[in-house]
């Protein structure tokens, strides 16, 4: 009896510790598109990349897309077009998650806007919102916007905007280097005793004569 009682206490302690340190479960739904030319495959790709980034951040236990689709298919539930909290809660209850991520990707002129909300399945309300605004090519949604959204959903402070700059890869003008180049030309002129130079430096002519 004493052994059984001790074993029961040990098991209860293990269960308590496990529950205290267990990660909350989260799943990501496809993004809604508004005013953009994104195809369904590209929208799914955004959701998959967000899932990958959330897994890498290791704050939540993330439900894999294939597992979520399998469960919903078994329940004969169509997840496409699920864009509100009530629908997200229903899906969360079916796949037994704590949170569901809803999101939308919009385009206004040359500006892309990515929004996401973390829906608490138990409360039926949004608990964290994330946003990212950028200009430029669509590739930035994958390379810049999604990583930012993932960090925001994990309560990590990060930039929420980005602007494409076509000149950002151009080398900056090095005024100091230009001055150094001029000084080097003048030094060569002064120290070479065998030649006579007429060198144009800037708007002036520097003449060097043999000693």
mmCIF file of C-alpha atoms in Angstrom:
data_model
loop_
_atom_site.group_PDB
_atom_site.id
_atom_site.type_symbol
_atom_site.label_atom_id
_atom_site.label_comp_id
_atom_site.label_asym_id
_atom_site.label_seq_id
_atom_site.Cartn_x
_atom_site.Cartn_y
_atom_site.Cartn_z
ATOM 1 C CA UNK A 1 0.000 0.000 0.000
ATOM 2 C CA UNK A 2 2.843 2.334 0.867
ATOM 3 C CA UNK A 3 4.543 1.615 -2.474
ATOM 4 C CA UNK A 4 1.337 2.205 -4.425
ATOM 5 C CA UNK A 5 0.688 5.473 -2.599
ATOM 6 C CA UNK A 6 4.244 6.674 -3.273
ATOM 7 C CA UNK A 7 3.968 5.699 -6.952
ATOM 8 C CA UNK A 8 0.665 7.558 -7.234
ATOM 9 C CA UNK A 9 2.220 10.698 -5.777
ATOM 10 C CA UNK A 10 5.140 10.393 -8.204
ATOM 11 C CA UNK A 11 2.835 10.046 -11.195
ATOM 12 C CA UNK A 12 0.772 13.023 -10.075
ATOM 13 C CA UNK A 13 3.948 15.085 -9.698
ATOM 14 C CA UNK A 14 5.094 14.130 -13.216
ATOM 15 C CA UNK A 15 1.707 15.017 -14.686
ATOM 16 C CA UNK A 16 1.716 18.354 -12.869
ATOM 17 C CA UNK A 17 5.204 19.272 -14.101
ATOM 18 C CA UNK A 18 4.322 18.178 -17.658
ATOM 19 C CA UNK A 19 1.173 20.310 -17.675
ATOM 20 C CA UNK A 20 3.046 23.330 -16.357
ATOM 21 C CA UNK A 21 5.705 23.198 -19.082
ATOM 22 C CA UNK A 22 3.585 21.914 -21.985
ATOM 23 C CA UNK A 23 3.458 24.198 -25.000
ATOM 24 C CA UNK A 24 0.158 25.584 -26.178
ATOM 25 C CA UNK A 25 -1.047 24.124 -29.476
ATOM 26 C CA UNK A 26 -1.494 26.345 -32.535
ATOM 27 C CA UNK A 27 -2.575 25.877 -36.156
ATOM 28 C CA UNK A 28 -2.389 28.210 -39.169
ATOM 29 C CA UNK A 29 -5.206 28.595 -41.704
ATOM 30 C CA UNK A 30 -4.824 29.837 -45.268
ATOM 31 C CA UNK A 31 -4.733 33.600 -45.701
ATOM 32 C CA UNK A 32 -7.653 35.509 -47.135
ATOM 33 C CA UNK A 33 -6.786 37.555 -50.238
ATOM 34 C CA UNK A 34 -8.183 41.029 -50.859
ATOM 35 C CA UNK A 35 -7.228 43.108 -53.893
ATOM 36 C CA UNK A 36 -4.262 40.902 -54.800
ATOM 37 C CA UNK A 37 -3.512 38.564 -57.689
ATOM 38 C CA UNK A 38 -2.216 35.742 -55.501
ATOM 39 C CA UNK A 39 -3.110 32.243 -56.628
ATOM 40 C CA UNK A 40 -4.448 29.631 -54.200
ATOM 41 C CA UNK A 41 -1.121 27.793 -54.264
ATOM 42 C CA UNK A 42 0.747 30.969 -53.312
ATOM 43 C CA UNK A 43 -1.674 31.633 -50.454
ATOM 44 C CA UNK A 44 -1.118 28.110 -49.148
ATOM 45 C CA UNK A 45 2.630 28.647 -49.450
ATOM 46 C CA UNK A 46 2.401 31.694 -47.169
ATOM 47 C CA UNK A 47 0.537 29.666 -44.535
ATOM 48 C CA UNK A 48 3.064 26.846 -44.781
ATOM 49 C CA UNK A 49 5.997 29.227 -44.420
ATOM 50 C CA UNK A 50 4.364 30.830 -41.376
ATOM 51 C CA UNK A 51 3.913 27.342 -39.902
ATOM 52 C CA UNK A 52 7.604 26.621 -40.488
ATOM 53 C CA UNK A 53 8.699 29.888 -38.875
ATOM 54 C CA UNK A 54 6.490 29.287 -35.821
ATOM 55 C CA UNK A 55 8.003 25.832 -35.392
ATOM 56 C CA UNK A 56 11.504 27.341 -35.585
ATOM 57 C CA UNK A 57 10.670 29.919 -32.891
ATOM 58 C CA UNK A 58 9.667 27.022 -30.614
ATOM 59 C CA UNK A 59 7.086 28.849 -28.507
ATOM 60 C CA UNK A 60 4.063 26.788 -29.557
ATOM 61 C CA UNK A 61 3.406 23.212 -30.502
ATOM 62 C CA UNK A 62 2.392 23.702 -34.125
ATOM 63 C CA UNK A 63 -0.030 21.390 -35.918
ATOM 64 C CA UNK A 64 1.352 20.313 -39.291
ATOM 65 C CA UNK A 65 -0.794 21.280 -42.265
ATOM 66 C CA UNK A 66 -1.137 17.690 -43.493
ATOM 67 C CA UNK A 67 -2.399 16.523 -40.083
ATOM 68 C CA UNK A 68 -4.883 19.383 -39.850
ATOM 69 C CA UNK A 69 -6.235 18.689 -43.357
ATOM 70 C CA UNK A 70 -6.588 14.988 -42.550
ATOM 71 C CA UNK A 71 -8.602 15.636 -39.389
ATOM 72 C CA UNK A 72 -10.863 18.184 -41.081
ATOM 73 C CA UNK A 73 -11.401 15.830 -44.017
ATOM 74 C CA UNK A 74 -12.442 13.060 -41.649
ATOM 75 C CA UNK A 75 -14.885 15.472 -40.024
ATOM 76 C CA UNK A 76 -16.083 16.569 -43.497
ATOM 77 C CA UNK A 77 -15.267 20.176 -42.649
ATOM 78 C CA UNK A 78 -14.247 22.608 -45.380
ATOM 79 C CA UNK A 79 -11.623 25.040 -44.040
ATOM 80 C CA UNK A 80 -11.320 27.181 -47.170
ATOM 81 C CA UNK A 81 -13.127 30.481 -46.797
ATOM 82 C CA UNK A 82 -12.793 30.448 -43.011
ATOM 83 C CA UNK A 83 -12.089 34.113 -42.276
ATOM 84 C CA UNK A 84 -13.832 34.895 -38.973
ATOM 85 C CA UNK A 85 -13.347 34.060 -35.309
ATOM 86 C CA UNK A 86 -16.402 31.791 -35.051
ATOM 87 C CA UNK A 87 -15.178 29.599 -37.880
ATOM 88 C CA UNK A 88 -11.643 29.559 -36.452
ATOM 89 C CA UNK A 89 -12.967 28.451 -33.057
ATOM 90 C CA UNK A 90 -14.923 25.625 -34.690
ATOM 91 C CA UNK A 91 -11.798 24.385 -36.472
ATOM 92 C CA UNK A 92 -9.750 24.735 -33.296
ATOM 93 C CA UNK A 93 -12.241 22.573 -31.413
ATOM 94 C CA UNK A 94 -12.184 19.908 -34.121
ATOM 95 C CA UNK A 95 -8.389 19.622 -34.194
ATOM 96 C CA UNK A 96 -8.017 20.246 -30.443
ATOM 97 C CA UNK A 97 -5.801 23.354 -30.494
ATOM 98 C CA UNK A 98 -5.480 26.261 -28.090
ATOM 99 C CA UNK A 99 -5.077 28.871 -30.820
ATOM 100 C CA UNK A 100 -5.812 29.371 -34.512
ATOM 101 C CA UNK A 101 -4.053 31.897 -36.744
ATOM 102 C CA UNK A 102 -6.250 33.819 -39.192
ATOM 103 C CA UNK A 103 -4.696 36.147 -41.725
ATOM 104 C CA UNK A 104 -5.177 38.208 -44.858
ATOM 105 C CA UNK A 105 -2.885 39.486 -47.592
ATOM 106 C CA UNK A 106 -3.927 42.639 -49.419
ATOM 107 C CA UNK A 107 -2.497 44.852 -52.115
ATOM 108 C CA UNK A 108 -3.151 48.567 -52.497
ATOM 109 C CA UNK A 109 -1.291 50.021 -55.470
ATOM 110 C CA UNK A 110 2.327 48.919 -55.032
ATOM 111 C CA UNK A 111 1.927 48.307 -51.293
ATOM 112 C CA UNK A 112 1.447 44.850 -49.786
ATOM 113 C CA UNK A 113 -0.341 44.526 -46.441
ATOM 114 C CA UNK A 114 -0.186 41.333 -44.405
ATOM 115 C CA UNK A 115 -2.392 41.012 -41.290
ATOM 116 C CA UNK A 116 -2.770 38.119 -38.851
ATOM 117 C CA UNK A 117 -4.677 37.408 -35.639
ATOM 118 C CA UNK A 118 -4.140 34.797 -32.963
ATOM 119 C CA UNK A 119 -7.574 33.482 -31.978
ATOM 120 C CA UNK A 120 -8.001 31.914 -28.544
ATOM 121 C CA UNK A 121 -10.197 28.861 -29.176
ATOM 122 C CA UNK A 122 -11.458 28.771 -25.588
ATOM 123 C CA UNK A 123 -12.382 32.446 -25.433
ATOM 124 C CA UNK A 124 -13.389 32.868 -29.063
ATOM 125 C CA UNK A 125 -11.528 36.170 -29.308
ATOM 126 C CA UNK A 126 -8.306 37.489 -30.782
ATOM 127 C CA UNK A 127 -5.483 37.790 -28.258
ATOM 128 C CA UNK A 128 -2.573 38.934 -30.454
ATOM 129 C CA UNK A 129 -2.566 40.844 -33.730
ATOM 130 C CA UNK A 130 0.316 41.082 -36.193
ATOM 131 C CA UNK A 131 0.838 43.237 -39.264
ATOM 132 C CA UNK A 132 3.427 43.943 -41.914
ATOM 133 C CA UNK A 133 3.468 46.548 -44.692
ATOM 134 C CA UNK A 134 5.915 46.563 -47.579
ATOM 135 C CA UNK A 135 6.488 47.875 -51.084
ATOM 136 C CA UNK A 136 8.132 45.997 -53.918
ATOM 137 C CA UNK A 137 8.116 42.490 -55.332
ATOM 138 C CA UNK A 138 5.855 39.734 -54.035
ATOM 139 C CA UNK A 139 8.924 37.746 -52.936
ATOM 140 C CA UNK A 140 9.183 40.035 -49.910
ATOM 141 C CA UNK A 141 6.063 38.419 -48.446
ATOM 142 C CA UNK A 142 8.024 35.187 -47.990
ATOM 143 C CA UNK A 143 11.460 36.587 -47.173
ATOM 144 C CA UNK A 144 10.517 39.527 -44.931
ATOM 145 C CA UNK A 145 6.815 39.729 -44.063
ATOM 146 C CA UNK A 146 6.180 36.170 -42.872
ATOM 147 C CA UNK A 147 9.210 36.056 -40.512
ATOM 148 C CA UNK A 148 8.024 39.334 -38.962
ATOM 149 C CA UNK A 149 4.453 38.037 -38.547
ATOM 150 C CA UNK A 150 5.720 34.846 -36.887
ATOM 151 C CA UNK A 151 7.789 36.781 -34.351
ATOM 152 C CA UNK A 152 4.916 39.141 -33.562
ATOM 153 C CA UNK A 153 2.611 36.191 -32.906
ATOM 154 C CA UNK A 154 5.229 34.952 -30.442
ATOM 155 C CA UNK A 155 5.330 38.355 -28.719
ATOM 156 C CA UNK A 156 8.797 39.151 -30.082
ATOM 157 C CA UNK A 157 9.406 42.806 -30.908
ATOM 158 C CA UNK A 158 10.274 43.262 -34.582
ATOM 159 C CA UNK A 159 9.927 45.749 -37.443
ATOM 160 C CA UNK A 160 6.481 45.840 -39.065
ATOM 161 C CA UNK A 161 7.350 47.733 -42.248
ATOM 162 C CA UNK A 162 9.748 47.428 -45.144
ATOM 163 C CA UNK A 163 10.288 49.516 -48.249
ATOM 164 C CA UNK A 164 11.887 48.353 -51.446
ATOM 165 C CA UNK A 165 14.903 50.440 -52.409
ATOM 166 C CA UNK A 166 16.242 49.874 -55.893
ATOM 167 C CA UNK A 167 19.418 51.714 -55.004
ATOM 168 C CA UNK A 168 20.167 49.857 -51.795
ATOM 169 C CA UNK A 169 22.644 47.544 -53.519
ATOM 170 C CA UNK A 170 24.547 50.353 -55.193
ATOM 171 C CA UNK A 171 27.901 51.190 -53.609
ATOM 172 C CA UNK A 172 27.882 54.454 -51.665
ATOM 173 C CA UNK A 173 30.072 57.295 -52.899
ATOM 174 C CA UNK A 174 33.238 57.310 -50.912
ATOM 175 C CA UNK A 175 34.273 60.946 -50.654
ATOM 176 C CA UNK A 176 37.136 60.040 -48.408
ATOM 177 C CA UNK A 177 38.378 57.510 -50.937
ATOM 178 C CA UNK A 178 38.137 60.130 -53.677
ATOM 179 C CA UNK A 179 40.316 62.527 -51.697
ATOM 180 C CA UNK A 180 42.820 59.764 -51.002
ATOM 181 C CA UNK A 181 43.003 58.938 -54.712
ATOM 182 C CA UNK A 182 43.792 62.565 -55.546
ATOM 183 C CA UNK A 183 46.491 62.719 -52.871
ATOM 184 C CA UNK A 184 48.087 59.524 -54.213
ATOM 185 C CA UNK A 185 48.256 60.989 -57.724
ATOM 186 C CA UNK A 186 49.929 64.121 -56.419
ATOM 187 C CA UNK A 187 52.412 62.052 -54.375
ATOM 188 C CA UNK A 188 53.382 59.975 -57.405
ATOM 189 C CA UNK A 189 53.894 63.159 -59.376
ATOM 190 C CA UNK A 190 56.232 64.669 -56.778
ATOM 191 C CA UNK A 191 58.402 61.599 -56.211
ATOM 192 C CA UNK A 192 59.056 60.348 -59.753
ATOM 193 C CA UNK A 193 62.214 62.171 -60.956
ATOM 194 C CA UNK A 194 62.228 60.693 -64.445
ATOM 195 C CA UNK A 195 58.963 61.940 -65.913
ATOM 196 C CA UNK A 196 57.077 65.132 -66.575
ATOM 197 C CA UNK A 197 53.326 65.015 -65.997
ATOM 198 C CA UNK A 198 50.303 67.088 -66.812
ATOM 199 C CA UNK A 199 47.679 65.420 -64.629
ATOM 200 C CA UNK A 200 44.068 66.571 -64.427
ATOM 201 C CA UNK A 201 42.748 66.178 -60.893
ATOM 202 C CA UNK A 202 39.183 67.398 -60.433
ATOM 203 C CA UNK A 203 38.971 70.742 -62.300
ATOM 204 C CA UNK A 204 42.627 71.641 -61.910
ATOM 205 C CA UNK A 205 45.835 70.674 -63.698
ATOM 206 C CA UNK A 206 48.791 69.585 -61.602
ATOM 207 C CA UNK A 207 52.145 69.758 -63.388
ATOM 208 C CA UNK A 208 55.141 67.711 -62.283
ATOM 209 C CA UNK A 209 58.660 68.240 -63.540
ATOM 210 C CA UNK A 210 61.795 66.166 -63.226
ATOM 211 C CA UNK A 211 64.247 67.344 -60.614
#
